XYZ file of C-alpha atoms in Angstrom:
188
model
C 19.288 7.156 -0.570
C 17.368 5.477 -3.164
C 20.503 3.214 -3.845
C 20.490 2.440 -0.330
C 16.672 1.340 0.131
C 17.132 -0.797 -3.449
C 20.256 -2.548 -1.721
C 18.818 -3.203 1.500
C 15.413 -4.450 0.008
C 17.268 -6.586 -2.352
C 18.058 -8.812 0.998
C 14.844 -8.434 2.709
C 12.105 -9.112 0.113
C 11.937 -12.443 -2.519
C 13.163 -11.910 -6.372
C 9.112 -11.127 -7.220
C 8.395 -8.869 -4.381
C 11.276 -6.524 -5.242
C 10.459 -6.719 -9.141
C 6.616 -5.583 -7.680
C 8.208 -2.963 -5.485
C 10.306 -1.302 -8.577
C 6.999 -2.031 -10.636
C 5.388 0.427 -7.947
C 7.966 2.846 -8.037
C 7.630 3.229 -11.846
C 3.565 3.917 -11.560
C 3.948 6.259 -8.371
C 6.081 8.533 -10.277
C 3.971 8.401 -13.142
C 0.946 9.465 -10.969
C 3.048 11.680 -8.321
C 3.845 14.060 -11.643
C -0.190 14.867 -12.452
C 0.533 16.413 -8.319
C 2.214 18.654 -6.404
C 4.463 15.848 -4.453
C 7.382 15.252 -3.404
C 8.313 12.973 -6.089
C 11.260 12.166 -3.914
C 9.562 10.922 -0.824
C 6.844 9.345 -3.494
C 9.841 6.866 -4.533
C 10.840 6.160 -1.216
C 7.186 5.317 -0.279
C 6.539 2.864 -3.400
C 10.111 1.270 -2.656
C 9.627 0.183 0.888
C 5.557 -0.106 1.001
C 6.233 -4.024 0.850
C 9.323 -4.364 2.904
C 7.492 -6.171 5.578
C 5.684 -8.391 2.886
C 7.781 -10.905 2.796
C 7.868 -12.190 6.857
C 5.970 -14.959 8.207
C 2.577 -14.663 10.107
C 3.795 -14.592 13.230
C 6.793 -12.396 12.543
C 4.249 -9.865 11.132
C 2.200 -10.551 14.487
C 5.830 -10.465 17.002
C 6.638 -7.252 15.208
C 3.546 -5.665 15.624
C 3.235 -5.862 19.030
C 6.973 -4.998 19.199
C 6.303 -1.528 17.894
C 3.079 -1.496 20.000
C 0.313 -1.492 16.746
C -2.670 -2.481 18.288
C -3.913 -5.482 15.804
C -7.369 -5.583 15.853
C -9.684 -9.141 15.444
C -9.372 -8.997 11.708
C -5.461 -8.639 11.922
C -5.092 -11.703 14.042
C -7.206 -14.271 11.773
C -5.311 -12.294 8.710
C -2.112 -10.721 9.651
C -1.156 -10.381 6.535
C -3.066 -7.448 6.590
C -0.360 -5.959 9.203
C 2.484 -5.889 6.464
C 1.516 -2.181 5.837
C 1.775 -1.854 9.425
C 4.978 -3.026 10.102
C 6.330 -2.116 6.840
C 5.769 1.747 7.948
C 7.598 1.111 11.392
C 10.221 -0.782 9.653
C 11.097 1.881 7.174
C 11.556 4.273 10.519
C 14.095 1.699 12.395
C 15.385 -0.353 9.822
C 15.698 2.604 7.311
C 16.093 5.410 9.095
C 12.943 7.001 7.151
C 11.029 9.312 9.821
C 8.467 11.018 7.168
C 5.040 11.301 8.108
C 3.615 11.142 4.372
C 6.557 8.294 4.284
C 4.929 6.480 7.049
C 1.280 6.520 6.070
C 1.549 5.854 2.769
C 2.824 2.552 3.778
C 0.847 1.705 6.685
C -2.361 2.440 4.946
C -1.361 1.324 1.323
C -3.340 -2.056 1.999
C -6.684 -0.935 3.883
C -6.850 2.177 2.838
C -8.724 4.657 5.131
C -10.683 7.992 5.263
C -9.125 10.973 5.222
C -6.198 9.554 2.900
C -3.704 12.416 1.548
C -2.914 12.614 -2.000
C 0.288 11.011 -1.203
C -1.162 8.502 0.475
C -3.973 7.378 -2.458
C -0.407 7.553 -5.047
C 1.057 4.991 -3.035
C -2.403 2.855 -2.878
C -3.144 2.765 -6.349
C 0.467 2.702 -7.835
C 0.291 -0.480 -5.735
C -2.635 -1.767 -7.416
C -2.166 -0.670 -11.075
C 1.473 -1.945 -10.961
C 2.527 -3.475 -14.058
C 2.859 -6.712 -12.392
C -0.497 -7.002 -11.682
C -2.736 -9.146 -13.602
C -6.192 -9.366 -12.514
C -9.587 -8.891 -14.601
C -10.432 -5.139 -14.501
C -6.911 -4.216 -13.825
C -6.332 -2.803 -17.352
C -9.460 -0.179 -16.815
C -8.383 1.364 -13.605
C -4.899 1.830 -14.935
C -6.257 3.885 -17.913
C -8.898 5.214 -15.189
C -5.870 6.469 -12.886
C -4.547 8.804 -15.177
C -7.894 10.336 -16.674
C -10.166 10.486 -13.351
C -7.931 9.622 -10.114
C -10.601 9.891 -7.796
C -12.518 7.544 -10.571
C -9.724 5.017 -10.099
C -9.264 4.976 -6.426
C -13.355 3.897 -5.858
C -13.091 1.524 -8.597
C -9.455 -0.281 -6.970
C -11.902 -0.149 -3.462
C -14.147 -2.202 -5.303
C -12.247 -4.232 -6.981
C -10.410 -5.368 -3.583
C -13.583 -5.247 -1.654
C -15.552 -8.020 -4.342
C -12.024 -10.175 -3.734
C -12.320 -10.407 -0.498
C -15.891 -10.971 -0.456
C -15.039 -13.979 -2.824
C -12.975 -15.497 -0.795
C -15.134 -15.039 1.889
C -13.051 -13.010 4.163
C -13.544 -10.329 6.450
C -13.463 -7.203 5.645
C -11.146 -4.771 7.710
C -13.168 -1.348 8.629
C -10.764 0.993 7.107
C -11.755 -0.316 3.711
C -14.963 0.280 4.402
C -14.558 3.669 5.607
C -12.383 4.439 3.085
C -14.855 3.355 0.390
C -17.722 5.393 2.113
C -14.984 8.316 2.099
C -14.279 8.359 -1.302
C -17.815 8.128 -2.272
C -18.973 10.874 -0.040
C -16.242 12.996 -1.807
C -17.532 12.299 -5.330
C -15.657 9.286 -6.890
C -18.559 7.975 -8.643
């Protein structure tokens, strides 16, 4: 199966995108063995969370409405936040992965959002303290991840939140509620 996804992905994504996707493999099984997972599914999750990455705008915006995901204001002036999105439905029809935990790991893996399941929050910070990552900060919450997970998680929230802010972008509402979520659960 694993063989399969690699092949497939291989065609879909660019040269970097697929080196970040193995990258992400290789930190959710690191993090997926401090739980009780399905280390398994975990790999199938971190391979495909991208698959979607590489399409234009407006594929990312055809597709969406397609598999009828309701894109919200923030989603149409940035639909690169729909990747997750589409990525999830994609690794159902293109695939052949019908998983819940499969499924939201990758849909939410971008925004984030309350309520997240421990398999969900591998796939979101695997994706963030990927080796291929290189951002100020980044070094901390990968040390973080593996000595205080919930620790890690608020601190990769923040860290995305003060980019966006930055830049001077929206911010979607999941990340917010996620953010509040964690920090109402006690990762201070």
């Amino acid at each position: 199966m694993i063989h399969k996804i690699e092949q497939k992905l291989k065609e879909m994504l660019d040269e970097k995108r697929y080196i970040h996707s193995k990258n992400v493999l290789k930190a959710a099984i690191e993090l997926g063995k401090n739980f009780n997972v399905d280390l398994e599914k975990i790999k199938i999750a971190a391979l495909l969370h991208d698959c979607a990455k590489n399409l234009r705008d407006d594929e990312l915006l055809i597709k969406a409405y397609k598999y009828g995901i309701i894109v919200d204001e923030i989603q149409k002036i940035q639909p690169f936040l729909l990747h997750g999105p589409v990525g999830a439905y994609l690794s159902k029809f293109e695939f052949g992965i019908d998983d819940e935990d499969v499924f939201n790991a990758i849909y939410y893996h971008t925004t984030g959002r309350k309520d997240m399941t421990t398999f969900e929050e591998i796939i979101y910070l695997a994706d963030f303290i990927s080796i291929d990552r290189n951002f100020e900060g980044v070094e901390e919450i990968r040390k973080k991840a593996f000595e205080n997970f919930e620790e890690a998680l608020l601190m990769s929230c923040n860290s995305t939140l003060t980019y966006v802010i930055n830049r001077n972008l929206p911010i979607h509402p999941l990340t917010i509620e996620f953010r509040n979520w964690l920090l109402m659960k006690g990762g201070k």
